[in-house]
Each structure stands twice: as C-alpha cells, then as structure tokens.
Tab-separated table of C-alpha atoms in Angstrom:
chain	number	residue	atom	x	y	z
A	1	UNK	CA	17.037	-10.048	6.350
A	2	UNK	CA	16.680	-6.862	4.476
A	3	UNK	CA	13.642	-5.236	3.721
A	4	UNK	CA	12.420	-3.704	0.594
A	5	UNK	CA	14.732	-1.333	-0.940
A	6	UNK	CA	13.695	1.575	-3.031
A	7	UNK	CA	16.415	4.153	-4.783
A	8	UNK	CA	16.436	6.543	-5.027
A	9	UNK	CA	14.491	7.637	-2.010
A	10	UNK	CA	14.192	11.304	-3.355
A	11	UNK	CA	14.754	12.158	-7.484
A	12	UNK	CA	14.145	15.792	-8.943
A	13	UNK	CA	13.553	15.887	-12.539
A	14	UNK	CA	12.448	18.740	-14.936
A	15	UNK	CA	9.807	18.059	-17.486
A	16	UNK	CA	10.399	16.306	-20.294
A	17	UNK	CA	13.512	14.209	-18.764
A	18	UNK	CA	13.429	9.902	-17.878
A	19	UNK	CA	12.582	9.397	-14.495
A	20	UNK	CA	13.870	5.343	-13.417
A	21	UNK	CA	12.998	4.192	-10.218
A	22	UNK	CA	14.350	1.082	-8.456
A	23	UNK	CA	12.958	-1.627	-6.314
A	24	UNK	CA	14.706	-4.678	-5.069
A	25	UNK	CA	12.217	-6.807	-3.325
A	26	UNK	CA	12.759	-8.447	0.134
A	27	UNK	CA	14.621	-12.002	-0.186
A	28	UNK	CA	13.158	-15.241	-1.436
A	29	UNK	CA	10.262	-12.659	-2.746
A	30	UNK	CA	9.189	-12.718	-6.491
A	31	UNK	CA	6.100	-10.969	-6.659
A	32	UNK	CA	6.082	-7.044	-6.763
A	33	UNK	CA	4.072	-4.391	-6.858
A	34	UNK	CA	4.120	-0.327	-7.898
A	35	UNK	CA	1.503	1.596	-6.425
A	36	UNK	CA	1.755	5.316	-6.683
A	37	UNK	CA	0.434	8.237	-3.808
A	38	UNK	CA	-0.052	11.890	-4.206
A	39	UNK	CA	-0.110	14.022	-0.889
A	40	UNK	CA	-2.987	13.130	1.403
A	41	UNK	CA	-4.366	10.629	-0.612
A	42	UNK	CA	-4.600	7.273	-0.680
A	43	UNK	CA	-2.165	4.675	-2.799
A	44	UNK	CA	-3.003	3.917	-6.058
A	45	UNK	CA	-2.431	0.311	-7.840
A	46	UNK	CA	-0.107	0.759	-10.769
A	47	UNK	CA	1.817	-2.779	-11.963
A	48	UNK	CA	2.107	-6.174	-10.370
A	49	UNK	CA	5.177	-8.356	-11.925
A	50	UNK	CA	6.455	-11.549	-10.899
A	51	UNK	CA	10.108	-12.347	-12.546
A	52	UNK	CA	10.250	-11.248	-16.049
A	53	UNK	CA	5.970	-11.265	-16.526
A	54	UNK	CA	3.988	-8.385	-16.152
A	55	UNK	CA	0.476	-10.110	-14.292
A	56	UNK	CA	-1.457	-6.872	-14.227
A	57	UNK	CA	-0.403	-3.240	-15.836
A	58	UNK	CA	-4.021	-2.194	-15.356
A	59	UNK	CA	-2.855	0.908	-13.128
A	60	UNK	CA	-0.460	1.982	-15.484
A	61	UNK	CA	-0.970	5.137	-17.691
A	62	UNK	CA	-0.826	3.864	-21.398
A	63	UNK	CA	1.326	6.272	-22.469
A	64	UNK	CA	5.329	6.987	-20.873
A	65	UNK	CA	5.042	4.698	-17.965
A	66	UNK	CA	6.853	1.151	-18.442
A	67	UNK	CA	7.588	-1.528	-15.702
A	68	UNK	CA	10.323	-4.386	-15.647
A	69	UNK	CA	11.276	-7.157	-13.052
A	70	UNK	CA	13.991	-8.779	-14.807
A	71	UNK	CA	15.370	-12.482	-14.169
A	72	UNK	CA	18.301	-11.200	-12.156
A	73	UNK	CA	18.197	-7.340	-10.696
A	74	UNK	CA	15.892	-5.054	-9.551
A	75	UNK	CA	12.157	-4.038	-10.532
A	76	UNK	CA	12.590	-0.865	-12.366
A	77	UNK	CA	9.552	1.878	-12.933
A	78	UNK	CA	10.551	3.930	-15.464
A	79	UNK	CA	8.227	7.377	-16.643
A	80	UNK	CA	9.987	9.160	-19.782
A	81	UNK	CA	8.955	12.717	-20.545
A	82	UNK	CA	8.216	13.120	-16.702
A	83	UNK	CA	5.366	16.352	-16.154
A	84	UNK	CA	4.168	18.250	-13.355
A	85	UNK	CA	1.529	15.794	-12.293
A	86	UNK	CA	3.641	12.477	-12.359
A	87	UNK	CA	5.220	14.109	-9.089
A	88	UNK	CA	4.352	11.583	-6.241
A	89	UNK	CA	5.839	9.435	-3.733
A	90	UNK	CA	6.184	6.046	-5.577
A	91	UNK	CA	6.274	2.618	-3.422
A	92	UNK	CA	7.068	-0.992	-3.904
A	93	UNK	CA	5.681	-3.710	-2.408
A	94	UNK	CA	6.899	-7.718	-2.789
A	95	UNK	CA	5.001	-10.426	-1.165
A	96	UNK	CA	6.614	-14.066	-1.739
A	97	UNK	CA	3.422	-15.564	-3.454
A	98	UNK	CA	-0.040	-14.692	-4.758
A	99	UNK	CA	-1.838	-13.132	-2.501
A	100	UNK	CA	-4.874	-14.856	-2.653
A	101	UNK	CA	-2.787	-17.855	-2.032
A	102	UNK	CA	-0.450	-17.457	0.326
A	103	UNK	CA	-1.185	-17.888	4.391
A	104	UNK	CA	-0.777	-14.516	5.608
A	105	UNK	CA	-1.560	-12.472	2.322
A	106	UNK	CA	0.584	-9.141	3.173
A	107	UNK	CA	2.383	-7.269	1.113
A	108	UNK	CA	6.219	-5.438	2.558
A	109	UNK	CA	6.373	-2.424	1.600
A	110	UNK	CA	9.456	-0.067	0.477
A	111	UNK	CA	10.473	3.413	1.882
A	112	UNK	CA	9.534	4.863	-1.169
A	113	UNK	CA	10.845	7.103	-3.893
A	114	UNK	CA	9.764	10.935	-4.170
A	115	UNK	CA	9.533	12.194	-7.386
A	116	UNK	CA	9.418	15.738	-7.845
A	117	UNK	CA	9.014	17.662	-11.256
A	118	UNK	CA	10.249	20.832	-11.828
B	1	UNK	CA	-12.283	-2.169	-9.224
B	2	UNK	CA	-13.038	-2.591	-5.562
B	3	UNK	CA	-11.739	-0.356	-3.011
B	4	UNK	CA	-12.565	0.399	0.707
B	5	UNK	CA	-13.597	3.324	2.293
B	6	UNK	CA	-12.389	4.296	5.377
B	7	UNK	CA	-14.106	6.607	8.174
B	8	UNK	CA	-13.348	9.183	9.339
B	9	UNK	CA	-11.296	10.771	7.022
B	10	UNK	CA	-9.688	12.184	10.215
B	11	UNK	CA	-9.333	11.482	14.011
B	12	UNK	CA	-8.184	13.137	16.864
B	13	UNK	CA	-7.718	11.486	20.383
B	14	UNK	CA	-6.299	11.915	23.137
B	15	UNK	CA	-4.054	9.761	24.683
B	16	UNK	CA	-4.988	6.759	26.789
B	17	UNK	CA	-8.542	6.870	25.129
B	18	UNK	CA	-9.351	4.101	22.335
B	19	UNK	CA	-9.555	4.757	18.470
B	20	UNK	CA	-12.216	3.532	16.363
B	21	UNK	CA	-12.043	3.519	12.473
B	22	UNK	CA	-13.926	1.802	9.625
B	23	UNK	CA	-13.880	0.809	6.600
B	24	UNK	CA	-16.585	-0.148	4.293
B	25	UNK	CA	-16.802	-2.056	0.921
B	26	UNK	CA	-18.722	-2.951	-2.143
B	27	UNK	CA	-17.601	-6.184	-3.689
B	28	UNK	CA	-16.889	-9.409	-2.067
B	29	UNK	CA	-12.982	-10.247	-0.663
B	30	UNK	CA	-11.292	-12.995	-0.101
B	31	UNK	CA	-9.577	-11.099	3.119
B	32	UNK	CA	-9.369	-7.520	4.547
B	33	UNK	CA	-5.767	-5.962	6.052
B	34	UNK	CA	-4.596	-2.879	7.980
B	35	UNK	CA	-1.836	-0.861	7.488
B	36	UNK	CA	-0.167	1.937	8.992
B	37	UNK	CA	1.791	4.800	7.072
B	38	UNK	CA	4.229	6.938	9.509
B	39	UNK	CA	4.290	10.788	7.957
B	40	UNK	CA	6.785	10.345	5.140
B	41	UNK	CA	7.401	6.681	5.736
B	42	UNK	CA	6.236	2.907	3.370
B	43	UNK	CA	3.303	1.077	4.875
B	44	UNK	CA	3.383	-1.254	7.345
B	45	UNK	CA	1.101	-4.349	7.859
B	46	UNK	CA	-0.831	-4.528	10.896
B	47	UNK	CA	-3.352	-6.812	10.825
B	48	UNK	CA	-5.349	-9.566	8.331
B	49	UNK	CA	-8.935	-10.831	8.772
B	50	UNK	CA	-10.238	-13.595	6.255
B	51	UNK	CA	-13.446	-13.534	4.958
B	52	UNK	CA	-14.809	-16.298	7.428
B	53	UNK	CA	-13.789	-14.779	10.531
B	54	UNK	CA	-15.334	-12.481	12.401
B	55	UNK	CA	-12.975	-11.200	14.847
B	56	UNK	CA	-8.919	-10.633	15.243
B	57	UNK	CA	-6.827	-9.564	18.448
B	58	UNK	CA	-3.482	-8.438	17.830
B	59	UNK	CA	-1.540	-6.588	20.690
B	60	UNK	CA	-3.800	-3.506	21.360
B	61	UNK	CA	-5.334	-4.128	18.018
B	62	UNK	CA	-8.945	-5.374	17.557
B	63	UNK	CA	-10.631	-6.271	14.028
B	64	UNK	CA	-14.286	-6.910	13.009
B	65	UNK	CA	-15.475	-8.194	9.877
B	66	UNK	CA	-19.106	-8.046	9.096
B	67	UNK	CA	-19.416	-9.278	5.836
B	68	UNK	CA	-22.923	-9.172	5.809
B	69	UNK	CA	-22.584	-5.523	6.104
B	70	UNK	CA	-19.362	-5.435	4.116
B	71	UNK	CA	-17.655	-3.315	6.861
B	72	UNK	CA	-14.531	-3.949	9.268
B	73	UNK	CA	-13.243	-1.428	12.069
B	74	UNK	CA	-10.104	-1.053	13.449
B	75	UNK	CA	-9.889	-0.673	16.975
B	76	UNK	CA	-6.858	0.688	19.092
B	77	UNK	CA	-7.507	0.330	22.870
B	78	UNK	CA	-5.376	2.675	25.074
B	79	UNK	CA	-4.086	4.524	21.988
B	80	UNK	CA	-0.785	6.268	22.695
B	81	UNK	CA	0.893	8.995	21.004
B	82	UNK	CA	3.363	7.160	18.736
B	83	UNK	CA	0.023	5.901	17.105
B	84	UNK	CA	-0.449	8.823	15.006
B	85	UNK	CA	-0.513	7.816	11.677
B	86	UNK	CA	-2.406	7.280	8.351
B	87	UNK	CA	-4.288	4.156	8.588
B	88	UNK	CA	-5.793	2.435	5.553
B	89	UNK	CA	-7.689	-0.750	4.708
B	90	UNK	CA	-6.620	-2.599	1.989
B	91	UNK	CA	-8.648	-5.523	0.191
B	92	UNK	CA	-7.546	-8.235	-1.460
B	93	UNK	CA	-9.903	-9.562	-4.611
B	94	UNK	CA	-9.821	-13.046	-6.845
B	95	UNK	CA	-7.313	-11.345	-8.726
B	96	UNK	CA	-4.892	-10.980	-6.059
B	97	UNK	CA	-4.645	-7.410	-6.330
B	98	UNK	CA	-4.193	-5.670	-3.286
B	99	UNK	CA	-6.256	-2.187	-3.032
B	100	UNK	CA	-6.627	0.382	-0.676
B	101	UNK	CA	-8.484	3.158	0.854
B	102	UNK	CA	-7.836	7.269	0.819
B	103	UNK	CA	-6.780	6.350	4.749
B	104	UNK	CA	-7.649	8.023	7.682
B	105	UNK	CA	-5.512	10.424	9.816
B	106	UNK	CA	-5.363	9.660	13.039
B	107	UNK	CA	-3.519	12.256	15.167
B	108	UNK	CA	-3.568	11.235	19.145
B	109	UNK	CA	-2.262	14.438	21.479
B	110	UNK	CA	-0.482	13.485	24.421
C-alpha cells in the first residue's frame, strides 16, 4: 500500500514563473491537506480539500496560491508568479476521514516538495 | 487559531539517557498527537492522546495529558541515537484542522 506521493520532490523556479505541485494521497484516502514549512520552523496549515470541495483555504495567501483535489487525479498546489519568499518545503497530508471523527485521528504525511526561487 | 508550543526549542542527550519534551496549549482539543520529522524527511505519526485520557505507552514512548494544565510531554526512555529528530505536537480542534508546533530539536550523541 503506497504512501503519500508528492512530485516533484525538488522544483527550481525563477520569479515570476507557475510553480504546480502534486499530491496523490494514500489509497482509500479522500481528505488532504497542504501545509507549508520554511527552514527550522514549524509547519504551517495552508488548504484542507476532500474530492472536488475546498473545506478550509484559511492558510492560503489570497493572492497567487490556488488548490484543487479533483474527482479523479491528484491534489495539485499551484503558486503563479512564484517570489523569493514562497521558497519552502511544501507537504501533503491525507487522512481517510475527518479528523475529529475518525478513531485514530492521524494524518500520513508526504515526502515533500522543495521549492526553491531563484 | 490554536497552536501548541513545544519546549525546549532544543535538546541534547546523550544516549541511553531519557528525553523529556512538552508542549503547552491555549484552547481546548478534542485530542493531542506526536510526530517526528527526520532532517529533510515528511512527518511521521507517533503517538495520539484523547482529551479524556491521561496517559499513553507506546514502545519507548510515554504521553501525559493534563488538560487541566493544558500541557502534554513526550517522553523517550532509553533514547538512542537514531532518535534525533524534530519533534512537534500537533492539535486537533472542532474544526478538524490539524495544527502544529515550531518543534523541538532533539539531537542525542552516541
């Protein structure tokens, strides 16, 4: 049973240029979340989608930042007109039901994808 | 929104002794979890504690919950040197959104 896959695991962009970064959650799992860490700091909540809804953006910047998790395929983060400061290490997490809900409550968590802005 | 807060910021052990970190919170949760972050790695769950209990054993892993206090620690007994890592607390609200700490470094020198 495959885990979380992120790709790419390392994407160099210079400013001004679409950044799109993938997440396929682990099987039977419709429930994912972005969160986004700079270096020695914690993670940061971005998005949390189930399929084709968007639950709760409010980590998202309002502006260039956009999140999908369509019917069939991948999530996909995308950040258009990348700068300097959206360089981070971006991960995915799925869980197969509501946190709050569900009997264990953990998320599985991706590899990651590095973003770097030149 | 809520978020824990995890001390120290950084550890250093040696090996064989046991590692002790906290984390503290404001609001109230309907659970608290663990995780572990390998340098350059995705998080990985170690442990969950609901609100209404007050202790967890998990391998050489020992929780406390407090909620009176709004606290937990993490305890690692007989901590070895494939333990260093980040570790963070993460907290799960009513609106099922999972959030976590700045983490703490925990380095353990063999």
């Amino acid at each position: 049973n495959a885990g979380v896959m992120q790709n790419p695991r390392h994407l160099v962009r210079r400013r001004g240029q679409e950044a799109r970064l993938r997440c396929s959650p682990m099987k039977g799992h419709s429930h994912v979340y972005w969160y986004r860490q700079l270096p020695e700091e914690g993670l940061k909540f971005m998005v949390y989608l189930q399929k084709e809804n968007i639950i709760d953006e409010s980590g998202m910047p309002k502006e260039r930042f956009s999140a999908e998790f369509p019917k069939e395929g991948p999530s996909i983060l995308r950040i258009q007109q990348v700068v300097r400061g959206d360089s981070a290490a971006y991960f995915c997490a799925s869980s197969p039901q509501i946190l709050a809900e569900f009997n264990t409550g953990e998320l599985f968590f991706g590899e990651g994808s590095r973003l770097t802005v030149l | 929104s809520q978020q824990g807060e995890e001390d120290p910021q950084a550890l250093s052990i040696q090996e064989g002794e046991n590692a002790t970190m906290n984390c503290s919170y404001k609001t109230s949760i309907n659970n608290l979890q663990w995780y572990r972050q390998n340098s350059g790695r995705g998080l990985v769950h170690l442990i969950l504690i609901r609100s209404n209990e007050r202790e967890k054993h998990s391998g050489r892993l020992r929780v406390t919950l407090d909620t009176s206090k709004k606290s937990s620690s993490l305890l690692i007994t007989a901590s070895r040197a494939a333990d260093t890592a980040s570790y963070f607390c993460a907290l799960t609200g009513a609106n099922s959104k999972l959030t976590f700490g700045k983490g703490i470094t925990l380095s353990v020198r063999p």
